[in-house]
Amino acid sequence: MTDASPTAAVLIIGDEILSGRTQDTNLNTIARFLAALGIDLKEARTVGDETAQIVGALNALRATHDYVFTTGGIGPTHDDITADAVAQAFGVALPEHPDALAILEKRYAPGEFNAARRRMARVPEGGTLIANPVTDAPGFQIGNVFVMAGVPKIMTAMLEDVAPRLRKGVVVHAATIRVSGVGEGTVADILTAAAKADRELSFGSYPFGHGSVGEIGTNLVVRGRDQARLKAAVEALVGELKAAGISASRSSP
Amino acid sequence: MTDASPTAAVLIIGDEILSGRTQDTNLNTIARFLAALGIDLKEARTVGDETAQIVGALNALRATHDYVFTTGGIGPTHDDITADAVAQAFGVALPEHPDALAILEKRYAPGEFNAARRRMARVPEGGTLIANPVTDAPGFQIGNVFVMAGVPKIMTAMLEDVAPRLRKGVVVHAATIRVSGVGEGTVADILTAAAKADRELSFGSYPFGHGSVGEIGTNLVVRGRDQARLKAAVEALVGELKAAGISASRSSP
């Protein structure tokens, strides 16, 4: 893989993920979003609603990746402390952003726009808004950090406004070879040889049918930025597998 | 929350999670498993199949938590490098474990137990096995680190053998109050007052019905180790909400 593509990290914020109450899906949504833009997602962290934890993780991630995407903790209640933590991480104040204030004042009827909801207008100094077409209350960008909602529907919608701000990389293409009738241990040597033959590509093996009486096998996933090399490697790998008497066929895309 | 309960971290290992190919479910499974044992899951990290990343994350997590649970990267193929990385993190050798070797030799027919599958018998020096009732190839424990498979069915089964090795804490109980007809901004002040009234409990708000024309509302989740305090706080909170003319009822458990 070329070093020219940007790297990214994700920071999932919320006690509800760590308590097991909620199954996170935002990481997968962001991962697929970044893959389509050719941006390499290198790591993700999940922390609870604790300022010190958020600040520590954010400062570690933003120093080592081109982009950081956070989800969660930007609502109106007392446990929504992400904006405070981000401001602390950057060492800046957290004033009300006039545009955010205007958006929220417009959304709520007089009397409904209380102090709690007004908290959602606070943006770390120097930040710009991220549009929320679902419930209006915006996210924000500061430096290389994009702060988004935790509700998957809102987070996904916010990515639309984030995409144009990102430097794109070269997209990584993937091809899957379905191997059936044998476990991954049977194809491991052939796969290792293929991985050694082209180190610009990545080769993964994802077995299925574990321990059951039904069909067993493994999906071999080859990934790389150069489509010609990818195609050549996949054809060579399928050829090697068939030559060894193993049932293998390219199943996608 | 009392400090007497053990803390834990999870380390998810695998390119397939960061590429978006696979939606992780292991974190949620482990989170619910730990919650039932009264162990506080404090953070999780997801890294790719890169030795330096795994070593760095593992050493950070095992130094700061009572337990670390890893998933992924213990199969027979070249991209399964978790055992190597764990051995490196602990600074120990990675010999074949005689019991693991015996288990694997028994599983595979002569000729099928090749060098690739034999890799799965390697356990960092000082490690003990974690039983795998699904496909036999064991995980292992070394120090406070539990190394498990990435396939959810196998990982879940391995937890059975892990549970008896863990020091239990006091279980955190949770109660949910369903608030309907108003957004979370409307209840934020009442919720904040409740959180301030008992700082041993945690209070979260999880809105639903965002931006849609259907019912809107929020689920208030109160959590704590002392059931009597939890019950009292929930009753007081429901009372406060109703006194403010807000529709609220305890919905679980």
Short mmCIF file of C-alpha atoms in Angstrom, two decimals:
data_model
loop_
_atom_site.label_atom_id
_atom_site.label_comp_id
_atom_site.label_asym_id
_atom_site.label_seq_id
_atom_site.Cartn_x
_atom_site.Cartn_y
_atom_site.Cartn_z
CA MET A 1 0.00 0.00 0.00
CA THR A 2 1.26 3.44 -0.84
CA ASP A 3 1.97 5.93 1.89
CA ALA A 4 0.20 8.65 -0.07
CA SER A 5 -3.21 7.82 1.32
CA PRO A 6 -4.41 9.57 4.47
CA THR A 7 -4.83 7.61 7.67
CA ALA A 8 -7.69 7.83 10.14
CA ALA A 9 -8.84 6.72 13.58
CA VAL A 10 -12.28 6.45 15.17
CA LEU A 11 -13.15 7.27 18.77
CA ILE A 12 -16.45 5.83 19.98
CA ILE A 13 -17.68 7.61 23.12
CA GLY A 14 -20.37 6.21 25.39
CA ASP A 15 -21.00 4.15 28.51
CA GLU A 16 -23.81 2.36 26.68
CA ILE A 17 -21.33 0.62 24.39
CA LEU A 18 -19.06 -0.55 27.23
CA SER A 19 -21.96 -1.69 29.41
CA GLY A 20 -23.19 -3.88 26.57
CA ARG A 21 -26.54 -2.09 26.39
CA THR A 22 -25.88 -0.96 22.81
CA GLN A 23 -24.22 -2.77 19.90
CA ASP A 24 -22.09 -0.18 18.10
CA THR A 25 -22.57 0.02 14.34
CA ASN A 26 -20.95 3.42 13.76
CA LEU A 27 -17.44 2.02 13.46
CA ASN A 28 -18.51 -0.21 10.60
CA THR A 29 -20.35 2.65 8.88
CA ILE A 30 -17.31 4.92 9.13
CA ALA A 31 -14.97 2.11 8.04
CA ARG A 32 -16.95 1.57 4.83
CA PHE A 33 -17.24 5.34 4.27
CA LEU A 34 -13.47 5.78 4.56
CA ALA A 35 -12.69 2.73 2.42
CA ALA A 36 -14.73 4.25 -0.41
CA LEU A 37 -12.61 7.41 -0.15
CA GLY A 38 -9.29 5.56 -0.11
CA ILE A 39 -8.56 6.66 3.47
CA ASP A 40 -6.86 4.04 5.67
CA LEU A 41 -8.66 3.46 8.95
CA LYS A 42 -5.82 2.35 11.22
CA GLU A 43 -7.40 2.00 14.64
CA ALA A 44 -10.46 2.62 16.76
CA ARG A 45 -11.00 3.17 20.44
CA THR A 46 -14.11 3.01 22.61
CA VAL A 47 -14.21 4.97 25.86
CA GLY A 48 -16.87 5.80 28.43
CA ASP A 49 -18.41 9.14 29.33
CA GLU A 50 -15.34 10.27 31.29
CA THR A 51 -13.54 13.47 30.40
CA ALA A 52 -10.02 12.23 31.18
CA GLN A 53 -10.54 9.13 29.06
CA ILE A 54 -11.86 11.11 26.10
CA VAL A 55 -9.10 13.72 26.29
CA GLY A 56 -6.36 11.09 26.56
CA ALA A 57 -7.63 8.99 23.67
CA LEU A 58 -8.32 11.99 21.45
CA ASN A 59 -4.89 13.52 21.95
CA ALA A 60 -3.21 10.18 21.24
CA LEU A 61 -5.20 9.61 18.07
CA ARG A 62 -5.12 13.10 16.59
CA ALA A 63 -1.33 13.25 16.93
CA THR A 64 -0.81 10.04 14.98
CA HIS A 65 -3.47 10.08 12.24
CA ASP A 66 -4.50 12.50 9.53
CA TYR A 67 -8.14 12.39 10.65
CA VAL A 68 -10.05 11.42 13.77
CA PHE A 69 -13.80 10.79 13.80
CA THR A 70 -15.65 10.74 17.11
CA THR A 71 -19.20 9.56 17.74
CA GLY A 72 -21.40 10.17 20.75
CA GLY A 73 -21.83 12.55 23.64
CA ILE A 74 -23.01 15.72 21.88
CA GLY A 75 -26.63 15.80 23.04
CA PRO A 76 -28.24 18.09 25.63
CA THR A 77 -27.95 15.97 28.79
CA HIS A 78 -25.38 16.06 31.60
CA ASP A 79 -23.61 12.92 30.33
CA ASP A 80 -22.96 14.60 26.96
CA ILE A 81 -19.45 15.84 27.66
CA THR A 82 -17.71 15.36 24.31
CA ALA A 83 -17.58 19.07 23.35
CA ASP A 84 -16.10 19.92 26.77
CA ALA A 85 -13.52 17.15 26.44
CA VAL A 86 -12.56 18.13 22.89
CA ALA A 87 -12.11 21.78 23.93
CA GLN A 88 -9.92 20.61 26.83
CA ALA A 89 -7.90 18.34 24.52
CA PHE A 90 -7.21 21.27 22.19
CA GLY A 91 -6.71 23.71 25.05
CA VAL A 92 -9.33 26.16 23.76
CA ALA A 93 -12.49 27.76 25.10
CA LEU A 94 -15.98 26.41 24.40
CA PRO A 95 -18.15 29.40 23.45
CA GLU A 96 -21.56 29.27 21.80
CA HIS A 97 -21.17 29.23 18.03
CA PRO A 98 -23.48 31.88 16.51
CA ASP A 99 -24.51 29.68 13.57
CA ALA A 100 -25.23 26.73 15.85
CA LEU A 101 -27.25 28.99 18.10
CA ALA A 102 -29.28 30.26 15.13
CA ILE A 103 -29.96 26.71 13.94
CA LEU A 104 -31.16 25.59 17.36
CA GLU A 105 -33.24 28.71 18.00
CA LYS A 106 -35.01 28.08 14.74
CA ARG A 107 -35.66 24.42 15.52
CA TYR A 108 -37.26 24.86 18.93
CA ALA A 109 -40.42 26.70 19.80
CA PRO A 110 -40.03 29.60 22.26
CA GLY A 111 -39.83 28.13 25.77
CA GLU A 112 -38.58 24.77 24.45
CA PHE A 113 -35.11 26.16 23.76
CA ASN A 114 -33.94 25.77 27.33
CA ALA A 115 -30.47 25.88 28.88
CA ALA A 116 -29.89 22.16 28.33
CA ARG A 117 -30.57 22.42 24.59
CA ARG A 118 -28.50 25.58 24.42
CA ARG A 119 -25.48 23.50 25.53
CA MET A 120 -25.58 21.96 22.05
CA ALA A 121 -24.61 25.35 20.55
CA ARG A 122 -21.20 25.23 22.23
CA VAL A 123 -18.31 24.56 19.84
CA PRO A 124 -14.59 24.60 20.72
CA GLU A 125 -13.00 27.87 19.56
CA GLY A 126 -11.90 27.63 15.94
CA GLY A 127 -14.36 24.85 15.15
CA THR A 128 -16.70 24.76 12.16
CA LEU A 129 -20.12 23.12 12.09
CA ILE A 130 -21.06 19.75 10.64
CA ALA A 131 -24.63 19.78 9.33
CA ASN A 132 -27.23 17.49 10.89
CA PRO A 133 -30.13 17.09 8.46
CA VAL A 134 -31.98 14.77 10.85
CA THR A 135 -32.41 16.71 14.11
CA ASP A 136 -30.54 19.96 13.24
CA ALA A 137 -28.20 20.05 16.28
CA PRO A 138 -24.83 20.20 14.53
CA GLY A 139 -21.60 18.33 15.01
CA PHE A 140 -18.33 20.16 14.53
CA GLN A 141 -14.85 19.95 13.09
CA ILE A 142 -11.81 21.31 14.85
CA GLY A 143 -8.43 20.76 13.27
CA ASN A 144 -8.28 17.18 12.05
CA VAL A 145 -11.05 16.01 14.39
CA PHE A 146 -14.67 15.49 13.30
CA VAL A 147 -17.15 15.31 16.17
CA MET A 148 -20.40 13.57 15.31
CA ALA A 149 -23.55 12.27 16.98
CA GLY A 150 -23.82 8.77 18.42
CA VAL A 151 -27.26 7.96 17.02
CA PRO A 152 -26.41 5.94 13.88
CA LYS A 153 -29.00 7.62 11.66
CA ILE A 154 -27.68 11.07 12.55
CA MET A 155 -24.01 10.05 12.40
CA THR A 156 -24.49 8.58 8.94
CA ALA A 157 -26.19 11.75 7.72
CA MET A 158 -23.36 13.90 9.11
CA LEU A 159 -20.81 12.00 7.01
CA GLU A 160 -22.34 13.68 3.95
CA ASP A 161 -21.09 17.02 5.17
CA VAL A 162 -17.73 15.59 6.26
CA ALA A 163 -16.83 13.89 2.96
CA PRO A 164 -16.04 17.05 0.94
CA ARG A 165 -13.56 18.18 3.63
CA LEU A 166 -11.37 15.07 3.39
CA ARG A 167 -8.34 14.51 1.21
CA LYS A 168 -9.03 11.36 -0.76
CA GLY A 169 -6.58 8.51 -1.20
CA VAL A 170 -6.35 5.75 -3.74
CA VAL A 171 -9.21 3.36 -3.12
CA VAL A 172 -8.33 -0.14 -1.93
CA HIS A 173 -10.08 -2.77 -4.03
CA ALA A 174 -10.95 -6.17 -2.66
CA ALA A 175 -11.64 -9.53 -4.24
CA THR A 176 -12.97 -12.59 -2.44
CA ILE A 177 -12.12 -16.17 -3.34
CA ARG A 178 -14.46 -18.73 -1.88
CA VAL A 179 -12.75 -21.97 -0.91
CA SER A 180 -15.07 -24.79 0.02
CA GLY A 181 -14.67 -28.29 1.40
CA VAL A 182 -11.46 -27.67 3.33
CA GLY A 183 -10.47 -25.63 6.38
CA GLU A 184 -8.18 -22.64 6.18
CA GLY A 185 -5.25 -24.68 7.48
CA THR A 186 -5.28 -26.61 4.20
CA VAL A 187 -4.84 -23.46 2.10
CA ALA A 188 -2.52 -21.62 4.50
CA ASP A 189 0.73 -22.48 2.69
CA ILE A 190 -0.62 -21.47 -0.72
CA LEU A 191 -1.96 -18.25 0.78
CA THR A 192 1.35 -17.47 2.48
CA ALA A 193 3.20 -17.98 -0.82
CA ALA A 194 0.77 -15.62 -2.58
CA ALA A 195 1.26 -13.00 0.16
CA LYS A 196 5.04 -13.28 -0.19
CA ALA A 197 4.82 -13.00 -3.97
CA ASP A 198 3.21 -9.55 -3.84
CA ARG A 199 3.75 -7.63 -0.62
CA GLU A 200 1.85 -4.60 -1.92
CA LEU A 201 -1.35 -6.61 -1.57
CA SER A 202 -2.91 -7.87 1.65
CA PHE A 203 -4.30 -11.38 2.00
CA GLY A 204 -6.80 -12.41 4.66
CA SER A 205 -8.55 -15.68 5.43
CA TYR A 206 -12.01 -15.83 7.02
CA PRO A 207 -13.24 -19.37 7.69
CA PHE A 208 -16.88 -20.40 7.76
CA GLY A 209 -18.86 -23.44 8.86
CA HIS A 210 -16.82 -23.93 12.03
CA GLY A 211 -17.40 -27.17 13.87
CA SER A 212 -20.74 -27.76 12.20
CA VAL A 213 -21.74 -30.74 10.10
CA GLY A 214 -22.55 -28.52 7.11
CA GLU A 215 -20.22 -27.10 4.50
CA ILE A 216 -16.91 -25.77 5.73
CA GLY A 217 -14.48 -23.50 3.94
CA THR A 218 -12.86 -20.12 4.02
CA ASN A 219 -13.15 -16.82 2.21
CA LEU A 220 -9.81 -15.51 1.04
CA VAL A 221 -9.86 -11.74 0.69
CA VAL A 222 -7.18 -10.04 -1.39
CA ARG A 223 -6.93 -6.27 -1.11
CA GLY A 224 -4.85 -3.69 -2.91
CA ARG A 225 -4.83 -0.29 -4.59
CA ASP A 226 -3.60 -1.49 -8.00
CA GLN A 227 -6.43 -3.28 -9.77
CA ALA A 228 -4.20 -4.95 -12.35
CA ARG A 229 -1.95 -6.43 -9.67
CA LEU A 230 -4.99 -7.47 -7.66
CA LYS A 231 -6.53 -9.24 -10.67
CA ALA A 232 -3.26 -11.00 -11.48
CA ALA A 233 -2.78 -12.14 -7.89
CA VAL A 234 -6.33 -13.45 -7.62
CA GLU A 235 -6.03 -15.41 -10.87
CA ALA A 236 -2.71 -16.86 -9.78
CA LEU A 237 -4.10 -17.81 -6.37
CA VAL A 238 -7.19 -19.49 -7.80
CA GLY A 239 -4.89 -21.37 -10.21
CA GLU A 240 -2.66 -22.56 -7.36
CA LEU A 241 -5.62 -23.71 -5.31
CA LYS A 242 -7.19 -25.63 -8.20
CA ALA A 243 -3.83 -27.21 -9.04
CA ALA A 244 -3.79 -28.53 -5.47
CA GLY A 245 -7.20 -30.08 -5.99
CA ILE A 246 -9.03 -27.47 -3.88
CA SER A 247 -12.42 -26.08 -4.89
CA ALA A 248 -11.95 -22.30 -5.30
CA SER A 249 -13.77 -19.59 -7.20
CA ARG A 250 -13.78 -15.82 -7.21
CA SER A 251 -17.03 -14.87 -5.53
CA SER A 252 -16.87 -11.09 -5.51
CA PRO A 253 -17.07 -8.40 -6.52
CA MET B 1 -19.47 2.91 41.85
CA THR B 2 -17.07 1.19 44.26
CA ASP B 3 -13.42 0.77 43.40
CA ALA B 4 -13.49 -2.83 44.60
CA SER B 5 -14.64 -4.20 41.26
CA PRO B 6 -12.04 -5.32 38.71
CA THR B 7 -11.58 -3.34 35.51
CA ALA B 8 -11.12 -4.69 32.01
CA ALA B 9 -10.25 -3.71 28.46
CA VAL B 10 -10.92 -5.39 25.12
CA LEU B 11 -8.53 -5.51 22.16
CA ILE B 12 -10.15 -6.40 18.83
CA ILE B 13 -7.55 -7.53 16.28
CA GLY B 14 -8.24 -7.73 12.55
CA ASP B 15 -7.99 -5.86 9.27
CA GLU B 16 -11.49 -7.06 8.39
CA ILE B 17 -13.02 -4.87 11.10
CA LEU B 18 -11.13 -1.72 10.05
CA SER B 19 -11.79 -2.28 6.33
CA GLY B 20 -15.50 -2.44 7.05
CA ARG B 21 -15.82 -5.96 5.67
CA THR B 22 -16.94 -7.31 9.04
CA GLN B 23 -19.25 -5.83 11.68
CA ASP B 24 -17.70 -6.65 15.05
CA THR B 25 -20.05 -8.22 17.59
CA ASN B 26 -17.44 -9.60 19.99
CA LEU B 27 -17.11 -6.36 21.95
CA ASN B 28 -20.81 -6.39 22.77
CA THR B 29 -20.69 -10.08 23.75
CA ILE B 30 -17.72 -9.51 26.06
CA ALA B 31 -19.31 -6.33 27.48
CA ARG B 32 -22.45 -8.23 28.49
CA PHE B 33 -20.38 -11.13 29.81
CA LEU B 34 -18.33 -8.81 32.02
CA ALA B 35 -21.36 -6.84 33.19
CA ALA B 36 -22.90 -10.06 34.49
CA LEU B 37 -19.73 -10.71 36.51
CA GLY B 38 -19.56 -7.21 37.96
CA ILE B 39 -16.34 -6.42 36.08
CA ASP B 40 -16.06 -2.86 34.73
CA LEU B 41 -15.21 -2.72 31.03
CA LYS B 42 -13.39 0.61 30.77
CA GLU B 43 -12.20 0.77 27.18
CA ALA B 44 -11.77 -1.12 23.93
CA ARG B 45 -9.37 -0.79 21.04
CA THR B 46 -9.47 -2.14 17.52
CA VAL B 47 -6.22 -2.60 15.61
CA GLY B 48 -5.21 -4.22 12.33
CA ASP B 49 -3.05 -7.26 11.69
CA GLU B 50 0.17 -5.40 12.44
CA THR B 51 2.56 -6.62 15.13
CA ALA B 52 3.67 -3.19 16.34
CA GLN B 53 0.07 -2.03 16.69
CA ILE B 54 -0.96 -5.12 18.64
CA VAL B 55 2.09 -4.98 20.94
CA GLY B 56 1.62 -1.28 21.64
CA ALA B 57 -2.08 -1.54 22.39
CA LEU B 58 -1.71 -4.68 24.48
CA ASN B 59 1.07 -3.26 26.64
CA ALA B 60 -0.91 -0.06 27.21
CA LEU B 61 -4.06 -1.94 28.18
CA ARG B 62 -2.57 -4.68 30.35
CA ALA B 63 -0.69 -2.13 32.43
CA THR B 64 -3.81 -0.15 33.27
CA HIS B 65 -6.56 -2.77 33.69
CA ASP B 66 -7.02 -5.90 35.77
CA TYR B 67 -7.93 -7.95 32.70
CA VAL B 68 -7.48 -7.67 28.93
CA PHE B 69 -9.46 -9.76 26.45
CA THR B 70 -8.26 -10.03 22.87
CA THR B 71 -10.15 -11.44 19.90
CA GLY B 72 -8.83 -12.46 16.50
CA GLY B 73 -5.64 -13.52 14.80
CA ILE B 74 -5.07 -16.98 16.31
CA GLY B 75 -5.82 -19.13 13.25
CA PRO B 76 -3.40 -21.02 11.02
CA THR B 77 -2.78 -18.48 8.25
CA HIS B 78 0.06 -16.01 7.76
CA ASP B 79 -2.08 -13.04 8.87
CA ASP B 80 -2.71 -14.72 12.25
CA ILE B 81 0.02 -13.00 14.23
CA THR B 82 -1.62 -12.47 17.62
CA ALA B 83 0.35 -15.18 19.48
CA ASP B 84 3.63 -13.77 18.10
CA ALA B 85 2.63 -10.24 19.11
CA VAL B 86 1.54 -11.29 22.62
CA ALA B 87 4.83 -13.16 23.16
CA GLN B 88 6.70 -10.06 22.01
CA ALA B 89 4.63 -7.82 24.30
CA PHE B 90 5.46 -10.03 27.29
CA GLY B 91 9.07 -10.52 26.18
CA VAL B 92 8.84 -14.32 26.24
CA ALA B 93 9.40 -17.16 23.80
CA LEU B 94 6.61 -18.79 21.80
CA PRO B 95 7.13 -22.55 22.04
CA GLU B 96 4.62 -25.23 21.13
CA HIS B 97 2.45 -26.04 24.14
CA PRO B 98 2.36 -29.84 24.63
CA ASP B 99 -1.35 -29.90 25.54
CA ALA B 100 -2.26 -27.71 22.56
CA LEU B 101 -0.21 -29.96 20.30
CA ALA B 102 -2.01 -33.03 21.64
CA ILE B 103 -5.42 -31.42 21.09
CA LEU B 104 -4.60 -30.47 17.51
CA GLU B 105 -2.97 -33.83 16.66
CA LYS B 106 -6.14 -35.53 17.82
CA ARG B 107 -8.38 -33.25 15.79
CA TYR B 108 -6.71 -33.63 12.43
CA ALA B 109 -6.27 -36.77 10.39
CA PRO B 110 -2.67 -37.75 9.64
CA GLY B 111 -1.44 -35.61 6.74
CA GLU B 112 -3.96 -32.86 7.54
CA PHE B 113 -2.00 -31.67 10.55
CA ASN B 114 0.42 -29.59 8.50
CA ALA B 115 2.90 -26.90 9.50
CA ALA B 116 0.29 -24.12 9.20
CA ARG B 117 -2.09 -25.82 11.61
CA ARG B 118 0.82 -26.65 13.90
CA ARG B 119 1.35 -22.87 14.32
CA MET B 120 -1.85 -22.90 16.39
CA ALA B 121 -0.08 -24.99 19.07
CA ARG B 122 2.30 -22.11 19.88
CA VAL B 123 1.61 -20.42 23.21
CA PRO B 124 3.73 -17.69 24.84
CA GLU B 125 5.89 -19.18 27.61
CA GLY B 126 3.99 -19.31 30.88
CA GLY B 127 0.61 -19.31 29.15
CA THR B 128 -2.25 -21.69 29.91
CA LEU B 129 -4.83 -22.90 27.42
CA ILE B 130 -8.40 -21.66 26.94
CA ALA B 131 -10.66 -24.47 25.76
CA ASN B 132 -12.33 -24.22 22.36
CA PRO B 133 -15.30 -26.59 22.27
CA VAL B 134 -16.19 -25.57 18.70
CA THR B 135 -13.07 -26.23 16.61
CA ASP B 136 -10.64 -27.44 19.31
CA ALA B 137 -7.74 -25.04 18.51
CA PRO B 138 -7.29 -23.38 21.91
CA GLY B 139 -6.90 -19.79 22.98
CA PHE B 140 -4.60 -18.98 25.85
CA GLN B 141 -4.16 -16.89 28.98
CA ILE B 142 -0.89 -15.26 29.93
CA GLY B 143 -0.79 -13.07 33.01
CA ASN B 144 -3.90 -10.90 32.95
CA VAL B 145 -4.43 -11.30 29.19
CA PHE B 146 -6.96 -13.68 27.64
CA VAL B 147 -6.37 -14.41 23.96
CA MET B 148 -9.43 -15.66 22.12
CA ALA B 149 -10.60 -16.43 18.60
CA GLY B 150 -12.20 -13.81 16.35
CA VAL B 151 -15.05 -15.98 15.06
CA PRO B 152 -17.96 -14.95 17.31
CA LYS B 153 -19.27 -18.47 17.86
CA ILE B 154 -15.84 -19.68 19.00
CA MET B 155 -15.08 -16.55 21.04
CA THR B 156 -18.39 -16.88 22.89
CA ALA B 157 -17.70 -20.53 23.67
CA MET B 158 -14.22 -19.68 24.99
CA LEU B 159 -15.71 -17.29 27.55
CA GLU B 160 -17.10 -20.33 29.37
CA ASP B 161 -13.56 -21.42 30.18
CA VAL B 162 -12.47 -17.88 31.00
CA ALA B 163 -15.24 -17.07 33.52
CA PRO B 164 -14.01 -19.25 36.40
CA ARG B 165 -10.57 -17.57 36.24
CA LEU B 166 -11.90 -14.06 36.86
CA ARG B 167 -12.32 -12.25 40.14
CA LYS B 168 -15.94 -11.16 40.28
CA GLY B 169 -17.10 -7.70 41.26
CA VAL B 170 -20.41 -6.39 42.49
CA VAL B 171 -22.85 -6.52 39.60
CA VAL B 172 -24.09 -3.20 38.24
CA HIS B 173 -27.87 -3.18 37.97
CA ALA B 174 -29.72 -1.06 35.46
CA ALA B 175 -33.22 0.31 35.22
CA THR B 176 -34.76 2.01 32.21
CA ILE B 177 -37.35 4.77 32.37
CA ARG B 178 -39.17 5.36 29.12
CA VAL B 179 -40.04 9.00 28.51
CA SER B 180 -42.36 9.65 25.61
CA GLY B 181 -43.70 12.67 23.81
CA VAL B 182 -40.77 14.99 24.53
CA GLY B 183 -37.14 15.12 23.46
CA GLU B 184 -34.27 14.59 25.85
CA GLY B 185 -33.63 18.33 26.08
CA THR B 186 -36.94 18.65 27.94
CA VAL B 187 -35.91 16.21 30.66
CA ALA B 188 -32.23 17.20 30.82
CA ASP B 189 -32.55 19.45 33.89
CA ILE B 190 -34.50 16.89 35.89
CA LEU B 191 -31.98 14.21 34.88
CA THR B 192 -29.04 16.41 35.87
CA ALA B 193 -30.60 17.04 39.29
CA ALA B 194 -31.08 13.29 39.79
CA ALA B 195 -27.46 12.63 38.82
CA LYS B 196 -26.27 15.25 41.29
CA ALA B 197 -28.49 13.82 44.04
CA ASP B 198 -26.75 10.43 43.96
CA ARG B 199 -23.27 10.42 42.47
CA GLU B 200 -22.82 6.69 43.15
CA LEU B 201 -25.31 6.00 40.37
CA SER B 202 -24.86 6.75 36.67
CA PHE B 203 -27.58 8.31 34.54
CA GLY B 204 -27.73 8.10 30.76
CA SER B 205 -30.20 9.38 28.17
CA TYR B 206 -30.77 7.60 24.86
CA PRO B 207 -33.28 9.38 22.61
CA PHE B 208 -35.45 7.66 20.04
CA GLY B 209 -37.66 8.72 17.15
CA HIS B 210 -35.21 11.35 15.89
CA GLY B 211 -36.51 13.68 13.28
CA SER B 212 -39.34 11.40 12.32
CA VAL B 213 -43.04 12.15 12.39
CA GLY B 214 -43.69 9.19 14.73
CA GLU B 215 -43.36 9.06 18.48
CA ILE B 216 -40.32 10.72 19.98
CA GLY B 217 -38.86 10.29 23.44
CA THR B 218 -35.85 9.09 25.34
CA ASN B 219 -34.86 6.11 27.43
CA LEU B 220 -33.28 7.13 30.71
CA VAL B 221 -30.97 4.44 32.02
CA VAL B 222 -29.96 4.48 35.67
CA ARG B 223 -27.15 2.16 36.72
CA GLY B 224 -25.61 1.28 40.05
CA ARG B 225 -24.34 -1.52 42.27
CA ASP B 226 -26.69 -0.85 45.19
CA GLN B 227 -30.17 -2.05 44.27
CA ALA B 228 -31.95 -0.17 47.07
CA ARG B 229 -30.37 3.14 46.04
CA LEU B 230 -31.11 2.39 42.40
CA LYS B 231 -34.77 1.69 43.18
CA ALA B 232 -35.10 4.84 45.26
CA ALA B 233 -33.47 7.00 42.58
CA VAL B 234 -35.68 5.58 39.83
CA GLU B 235 -38.85 6.16 41.86
CA ALA B 236 -37.78 9.71 42.66
CA LEU B 237 -36.92 10.41 39.02
CA VAL B 238 -40.23 9.05 37.72
CA GLY B 239 -41.98 11.19 40.33
CA GLU B 240 -40.11 14.33 39.26
CA LEU B 241 -40.89 13.70 35.60
CA LYS B 242 -44.59 13.12 36.23
CA ALA B 243 -44.75 16.22 38.45
CA ALA B 244 -43.45 18.18 35.45
CA GLY B 245 -46.26 16.79 33.29
CA ILE B 246 -43.99 14.39 31.40
CA SER B 247 -45.08 10.87 30.47
CA ALA B 248 -42.61 8.50 32.13
CA SER B 249 -42.69 4.87 33.21
CA ARG B 250 -40.16 2.30 34.30
CA SER B 251 -39.87 -0.06 31.36
CA SER B 252 -37.23 -2.51 32.52
CA PRO B 253 -36.13 -4.77 33.93
#
